[in-house]
Every structure is written in C-alpha cells, then in structure tokens.
Tab-separated table of C-alpha atoms in Angstrom:
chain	number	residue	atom	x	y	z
Z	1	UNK	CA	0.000	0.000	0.000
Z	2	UNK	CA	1.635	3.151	-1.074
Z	3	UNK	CA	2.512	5.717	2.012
Z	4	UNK	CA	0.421	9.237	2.522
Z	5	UNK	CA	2.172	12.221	0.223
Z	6	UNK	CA	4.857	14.114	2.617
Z	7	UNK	CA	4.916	17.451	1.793
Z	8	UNK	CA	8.021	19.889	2.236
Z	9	UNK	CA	8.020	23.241	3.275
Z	10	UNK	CA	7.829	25.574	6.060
Z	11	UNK	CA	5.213	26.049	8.619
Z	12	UNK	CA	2.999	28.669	6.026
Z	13	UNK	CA	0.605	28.814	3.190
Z	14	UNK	CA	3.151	30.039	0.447
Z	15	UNK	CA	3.011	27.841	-2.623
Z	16	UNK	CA	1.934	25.078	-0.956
Z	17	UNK	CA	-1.580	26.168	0.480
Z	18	UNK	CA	-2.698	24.893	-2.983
Z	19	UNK	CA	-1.492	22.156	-3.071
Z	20	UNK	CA	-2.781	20.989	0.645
Z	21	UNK	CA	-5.995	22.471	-0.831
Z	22	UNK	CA	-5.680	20.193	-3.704
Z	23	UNK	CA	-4.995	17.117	-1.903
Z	24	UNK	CA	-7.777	17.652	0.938
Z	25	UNK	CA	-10.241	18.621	-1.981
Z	26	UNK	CA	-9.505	14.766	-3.392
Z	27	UNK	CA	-9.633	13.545	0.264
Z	28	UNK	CA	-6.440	12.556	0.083
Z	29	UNK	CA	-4.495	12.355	3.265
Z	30	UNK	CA	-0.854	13.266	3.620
Z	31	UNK	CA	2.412	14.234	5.963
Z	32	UNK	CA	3.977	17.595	6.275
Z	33	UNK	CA	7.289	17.931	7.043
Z	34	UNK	CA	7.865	21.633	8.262
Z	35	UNK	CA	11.317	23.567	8.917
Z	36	UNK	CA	11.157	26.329	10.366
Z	37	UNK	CA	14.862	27.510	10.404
Z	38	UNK	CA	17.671	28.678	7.560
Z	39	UNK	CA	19.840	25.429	8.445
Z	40	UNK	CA	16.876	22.948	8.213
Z	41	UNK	CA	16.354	24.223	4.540
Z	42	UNK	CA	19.764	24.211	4.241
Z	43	UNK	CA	19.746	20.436	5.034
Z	44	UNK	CA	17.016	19.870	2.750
Z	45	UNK	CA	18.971	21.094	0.024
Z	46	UNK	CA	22.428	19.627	0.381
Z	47	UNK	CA	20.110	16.011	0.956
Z	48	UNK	CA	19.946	16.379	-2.993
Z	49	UNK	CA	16.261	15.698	-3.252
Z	50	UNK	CA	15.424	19.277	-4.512
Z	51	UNK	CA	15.902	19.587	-8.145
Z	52	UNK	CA	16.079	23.164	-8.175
Z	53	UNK	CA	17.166	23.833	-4.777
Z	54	UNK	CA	13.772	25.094	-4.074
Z	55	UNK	CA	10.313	24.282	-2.427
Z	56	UNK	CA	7.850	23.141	-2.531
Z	57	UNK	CA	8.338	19.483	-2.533
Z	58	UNK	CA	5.948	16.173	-2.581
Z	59	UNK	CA	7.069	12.839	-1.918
Z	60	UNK	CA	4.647	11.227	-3.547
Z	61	UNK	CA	4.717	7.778	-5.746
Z	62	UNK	CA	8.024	7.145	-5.559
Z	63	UNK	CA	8.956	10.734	-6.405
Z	64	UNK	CA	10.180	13.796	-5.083
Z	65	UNK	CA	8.051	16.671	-7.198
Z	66	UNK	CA	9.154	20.056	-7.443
Z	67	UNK	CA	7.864	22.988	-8.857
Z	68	UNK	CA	4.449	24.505	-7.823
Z	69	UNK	CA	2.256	24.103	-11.086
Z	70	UNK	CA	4.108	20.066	-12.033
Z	71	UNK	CA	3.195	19.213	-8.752
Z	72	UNK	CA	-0.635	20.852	-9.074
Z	73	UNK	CA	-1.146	19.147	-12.449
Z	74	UNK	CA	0.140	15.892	-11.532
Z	75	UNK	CA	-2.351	15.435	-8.431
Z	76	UNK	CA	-4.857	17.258	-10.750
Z	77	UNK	CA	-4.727	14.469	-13.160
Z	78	UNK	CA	-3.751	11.616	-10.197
Z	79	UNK	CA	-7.398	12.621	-8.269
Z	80	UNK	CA	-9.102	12.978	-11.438
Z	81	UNK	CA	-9.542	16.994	-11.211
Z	82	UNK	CA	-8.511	17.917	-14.654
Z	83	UNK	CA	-11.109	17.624	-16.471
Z	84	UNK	CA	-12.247	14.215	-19.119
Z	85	UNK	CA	-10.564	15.637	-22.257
Z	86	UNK	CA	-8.209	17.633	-23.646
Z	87	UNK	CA	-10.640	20.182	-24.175
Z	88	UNK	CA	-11.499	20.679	-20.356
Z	89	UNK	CA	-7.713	20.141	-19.833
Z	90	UNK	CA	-6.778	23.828	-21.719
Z	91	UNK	CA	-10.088	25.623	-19.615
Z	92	UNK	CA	-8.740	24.382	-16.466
Z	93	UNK	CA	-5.276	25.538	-17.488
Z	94	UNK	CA	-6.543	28.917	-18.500
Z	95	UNK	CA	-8.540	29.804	-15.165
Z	96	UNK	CA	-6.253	28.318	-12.737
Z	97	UNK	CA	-2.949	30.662	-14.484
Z	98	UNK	CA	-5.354	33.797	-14.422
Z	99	UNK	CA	-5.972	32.570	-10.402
Z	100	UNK	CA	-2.185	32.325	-10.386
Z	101	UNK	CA	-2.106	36.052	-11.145
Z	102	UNK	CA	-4.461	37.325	-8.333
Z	103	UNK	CA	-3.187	35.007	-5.821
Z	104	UNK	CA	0.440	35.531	-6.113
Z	105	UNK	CA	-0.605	39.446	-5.218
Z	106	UNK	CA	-2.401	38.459	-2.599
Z	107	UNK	CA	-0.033	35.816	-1.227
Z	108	UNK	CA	3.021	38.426	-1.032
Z	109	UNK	CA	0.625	41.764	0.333
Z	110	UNK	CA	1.473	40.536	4.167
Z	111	UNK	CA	5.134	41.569	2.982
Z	112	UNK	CA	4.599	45.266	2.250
Z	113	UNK	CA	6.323	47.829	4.015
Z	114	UNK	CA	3.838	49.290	6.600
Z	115	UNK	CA	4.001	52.475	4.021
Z	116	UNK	CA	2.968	51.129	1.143
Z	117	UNK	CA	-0.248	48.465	2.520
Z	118	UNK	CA	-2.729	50.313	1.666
Z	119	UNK	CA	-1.645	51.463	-1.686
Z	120	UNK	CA	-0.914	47.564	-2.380
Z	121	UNK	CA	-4.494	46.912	-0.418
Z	122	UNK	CA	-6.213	48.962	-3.037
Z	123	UNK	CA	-4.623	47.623	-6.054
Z	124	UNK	CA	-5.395	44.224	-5.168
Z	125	UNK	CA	-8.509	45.103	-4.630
Z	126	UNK	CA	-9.330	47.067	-8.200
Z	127	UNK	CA	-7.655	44.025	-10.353
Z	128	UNK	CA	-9.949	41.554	-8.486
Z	129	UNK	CA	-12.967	43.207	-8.782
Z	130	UNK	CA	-12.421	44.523	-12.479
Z	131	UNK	CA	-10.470	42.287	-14.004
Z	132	UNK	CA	-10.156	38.354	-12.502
Z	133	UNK	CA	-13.955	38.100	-10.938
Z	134	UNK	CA	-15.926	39.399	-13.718
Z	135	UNK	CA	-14.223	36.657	-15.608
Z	136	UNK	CA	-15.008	33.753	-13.478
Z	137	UNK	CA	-18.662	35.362	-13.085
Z	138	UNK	CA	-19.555	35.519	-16.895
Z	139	UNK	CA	-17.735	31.892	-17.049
Z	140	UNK	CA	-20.091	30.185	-14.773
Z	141	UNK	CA	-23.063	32.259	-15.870
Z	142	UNK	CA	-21.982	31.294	-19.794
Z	143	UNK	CA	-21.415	27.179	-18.512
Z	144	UNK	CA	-24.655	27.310	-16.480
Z	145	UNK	CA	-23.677	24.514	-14.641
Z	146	UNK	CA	-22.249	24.201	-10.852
Z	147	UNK	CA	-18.436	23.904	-11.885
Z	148	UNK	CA	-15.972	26.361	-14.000
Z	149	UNK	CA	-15.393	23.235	-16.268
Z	150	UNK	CA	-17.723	20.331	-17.374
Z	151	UNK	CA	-20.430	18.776	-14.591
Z	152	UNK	CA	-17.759	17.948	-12.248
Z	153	UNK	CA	-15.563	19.269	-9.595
Z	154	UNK	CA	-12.033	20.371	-10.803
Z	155	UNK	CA	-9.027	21.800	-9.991
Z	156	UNK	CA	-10.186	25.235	-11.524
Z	157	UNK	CA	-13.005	25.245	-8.730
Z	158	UNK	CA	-10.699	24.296	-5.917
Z	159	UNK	CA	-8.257	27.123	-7.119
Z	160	UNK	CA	-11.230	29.865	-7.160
Z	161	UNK	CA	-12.893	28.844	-4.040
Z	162	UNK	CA	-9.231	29.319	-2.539
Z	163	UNK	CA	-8.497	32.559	-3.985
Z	164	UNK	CA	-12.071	33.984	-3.177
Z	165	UNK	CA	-11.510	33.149	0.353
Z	166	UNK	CA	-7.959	34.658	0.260
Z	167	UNK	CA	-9.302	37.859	-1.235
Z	168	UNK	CA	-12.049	38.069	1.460
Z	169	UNK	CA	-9.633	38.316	3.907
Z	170	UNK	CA	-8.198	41.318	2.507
Z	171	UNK	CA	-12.040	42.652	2.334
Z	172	UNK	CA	-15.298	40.551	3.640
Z	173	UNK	CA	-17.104	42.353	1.606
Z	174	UNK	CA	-15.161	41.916	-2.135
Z	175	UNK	CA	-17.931	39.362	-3.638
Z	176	UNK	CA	-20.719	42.545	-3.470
Z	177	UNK	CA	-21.880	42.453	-7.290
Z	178	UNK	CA	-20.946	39.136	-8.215
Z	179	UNK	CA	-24.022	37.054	-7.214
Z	180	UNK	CA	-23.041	33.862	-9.039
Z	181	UNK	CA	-19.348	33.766	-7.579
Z	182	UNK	CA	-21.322	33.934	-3.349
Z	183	UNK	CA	-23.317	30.952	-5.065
Z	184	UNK	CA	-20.241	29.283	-5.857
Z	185	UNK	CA	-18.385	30.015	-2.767
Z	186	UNK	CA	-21.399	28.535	-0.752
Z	187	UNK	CA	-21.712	25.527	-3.043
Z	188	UNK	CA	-18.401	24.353	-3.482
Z	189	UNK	CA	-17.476	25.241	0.371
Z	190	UNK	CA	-20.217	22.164	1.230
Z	191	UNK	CA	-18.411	19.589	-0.653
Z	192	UNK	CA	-17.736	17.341	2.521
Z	193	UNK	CA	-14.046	17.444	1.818
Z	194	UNK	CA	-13.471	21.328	1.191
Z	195	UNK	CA	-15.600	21.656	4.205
Z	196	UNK	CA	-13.728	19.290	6.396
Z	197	UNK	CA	-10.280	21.542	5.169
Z	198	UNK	CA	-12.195	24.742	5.582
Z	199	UNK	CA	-12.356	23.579	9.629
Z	200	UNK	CA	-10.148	25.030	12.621
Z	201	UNK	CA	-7.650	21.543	13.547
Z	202	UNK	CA	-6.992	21.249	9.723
Z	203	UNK	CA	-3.795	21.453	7.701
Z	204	UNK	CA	-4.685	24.583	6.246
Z	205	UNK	CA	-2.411	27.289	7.292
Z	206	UNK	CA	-3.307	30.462	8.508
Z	207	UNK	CA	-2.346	34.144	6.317
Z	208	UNK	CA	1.238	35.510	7.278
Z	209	UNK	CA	1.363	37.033	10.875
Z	210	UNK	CA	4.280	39.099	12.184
Z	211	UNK	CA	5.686	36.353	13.574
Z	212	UNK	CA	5.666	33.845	10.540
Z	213	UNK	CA	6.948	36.848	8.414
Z	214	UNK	CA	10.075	36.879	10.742
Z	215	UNK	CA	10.651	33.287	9.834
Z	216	UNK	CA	10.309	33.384	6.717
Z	217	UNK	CA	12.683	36.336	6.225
Z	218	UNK	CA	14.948	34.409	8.248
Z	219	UNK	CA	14.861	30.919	5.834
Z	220	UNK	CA	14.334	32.551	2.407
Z	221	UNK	CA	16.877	35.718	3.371
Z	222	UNK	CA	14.869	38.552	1.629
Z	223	UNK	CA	13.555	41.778	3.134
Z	224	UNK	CA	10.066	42.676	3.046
Z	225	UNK	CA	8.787	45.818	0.799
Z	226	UNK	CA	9.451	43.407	-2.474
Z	227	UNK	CA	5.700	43.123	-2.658
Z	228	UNK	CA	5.026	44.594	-6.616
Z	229	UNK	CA	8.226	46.643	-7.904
Z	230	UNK	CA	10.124	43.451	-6.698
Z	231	UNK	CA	8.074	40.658	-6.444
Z	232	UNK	CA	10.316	38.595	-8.764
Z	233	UNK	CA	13.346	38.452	-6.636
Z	234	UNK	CA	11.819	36.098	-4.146
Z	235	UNK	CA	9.116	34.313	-5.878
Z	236	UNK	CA	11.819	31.474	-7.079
Z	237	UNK	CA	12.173	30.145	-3.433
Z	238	UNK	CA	9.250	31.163	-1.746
C-alpha cells in the first residue's frame, strides 16, 4: 500500500496552500514535514532531493516533485480533477494561471512595508474586482452549470474557491456584485471534503502574521517591501 504524500516546506501557506488544498479537496491524506529555520532548509537542500534547490516538494509515488504548477497538475490528473478531455484540460489551465495572477498578489501583500499596505491593499482590490472576478462570473453564468469546467468538480473550482476566500480576507465584503461567484463560494465550500479543510484543527495554514513573516525572512533571506516593484526576486524560493 503506497505511504500518505509528505509534503516539504515551512510552517505557512506560500506555494503550498494549494497544493494541501488540492490534496484535501480529493480527500487525500498526507504528511507535512515543516522547517522552520535557515539550516533545516539548508539540510534539505544539500540532501539532494530538490531539483532546483527550491520548495515546494511532494514525496509522492516514488517521487520527489518540485515545482508549484508540475506538482498541481500531476495530483490534478492523479485525483481525477482535470477535467475528461483535452478540451477541459486547456479551460482548467486557463482559469487556474489567471488565479495564479491574483493570488500571487495576494499571497506576497502581508510583505509590504507598513508604508505602502494600503496602496498595495487597493490595487489588489481594483484588479480583483475589475479584471479576474468578472471573468469567473460571466464563465459560470456562460457554462450554467455548478463547476468552472464540465459537470464535475475540478481543480479550476478548488483554485477559485481558494483565492475567493484569500481575497475576502483582505475585504469581507469583495464578492458585493458578483451574485453567481457567493453561489459558488457557498456551493463548493459544502463539498464534505473542502468543508472538512475549511475547519479550525486542519492542515490549512493560517495568512502571514508578524511572527511567521520573521521566519520566513529568516529561511528565504529577503527583506520585506518586495511586494510589486520586486516581487520577482523572491518568488523562485518562496
């Protein structure tokens, strides 16, 4: 009987919150192991198991998987989330990079300097609301159907359940005007395995605190403030 996935990483969300949401969405149980220092990483690394000396990681099948969106597809495909055909294959793709977008803002907006939040607040704000969710509220009202993609839960939905929940916690209130997408959030949020994640005791981590910031400053050596201008010199390990 082949072992649970072990997952690699520190003790955050990062690029792996999708990834846990991906798994618990399949019901899929699985290991984390979490380092939460510069020299555990460290050890990681020089164990050789990390192709591009960066995480995240799954041990799973007899592999070690790197890189965030080879490791998504693979358990995408594995759990029978990407779709029947080729077809649903390229819709998926297309909605889950434009989710990419939106959540890689929100993901790094705990990392702006204190002088620059709520200029960074704001624009994350005005791209979700005018450009990502309008597209993901025409797309179900154009499918008619309870999923982004075909008559059955996919990756796509996971992804925008995940990044509809991130964005509310930047603002409760961000799904005003897009009646289809609270019908979505309630719907998909029922499945008895999102809901089970969605419960305090789970894996799922919590946003970036003060605290968790320090340590990841500490592991990944960058400095905060590289939330937009910057972004791009710490996505690669982070």
């Amino acid at each position: 009987m082949a072992g649970k996935p072990k997952l690699h990483y520190f003790n955050g969300r990062g690029r792996m919150e999708s990834i846990r949401w991906l798994l618990a969405a399949a019901g899929v149980e699985f290991e984390e192991e979490l380092f939460e220092t510069r020299e555990e990483f460290e050890k990681l690394i020089q164990g050789g198991t990390l192709m591009y000396e960066q995480v995240p990681m799954v041990e799973i099948d007899g592999m070690n998987l790197v890189e965030t969106r080879a490791i998504l597809r693979y358990l995408a495909a594995k759990y029978n989330l990407y779709g029947r055909n080729i077809r649903e294959q390229a819709w998926i793709d297309m909605y889950v990079e434009g989710l990419k977008d939106l959540s890689d803002m929100i993901m790094f907006f705990p990392l702006s300097l204190p002088g620059e939040k709520e200029m960074n607040l704001e624009y994350i704000l005005e791209r979700a609301t005018t450009k990502f969710f309008p597209v993901y509220e025409k797309a179900l009202r154009d499918h008619g159907q309870d999923f982004l993609v075909g008559n059955r839960l996919s990756w796509a939905d996971i992804q925008l359940l995940e990044v509809i929940l991130m964005a509310e916690e930047c603002k409760p209130s961000v799904l005003t005007g897009f009646p289809l997408l609270q019908e979505f959030k309630a719907r998909i949020s029922y499945i008895p395995t999102i809901q089970k994640f969605l419960q305090p005791g789970s894996q799922r981590k919590p946003p970036l605190d003060e605290s968790s910031i320090e340590s990841v400053k500490n592991i990944f050596k960058f400095e905060r403030g590289m939330f937009l201008k910057n972004m791009s010199t710490i996505v690669a390990e982070y």
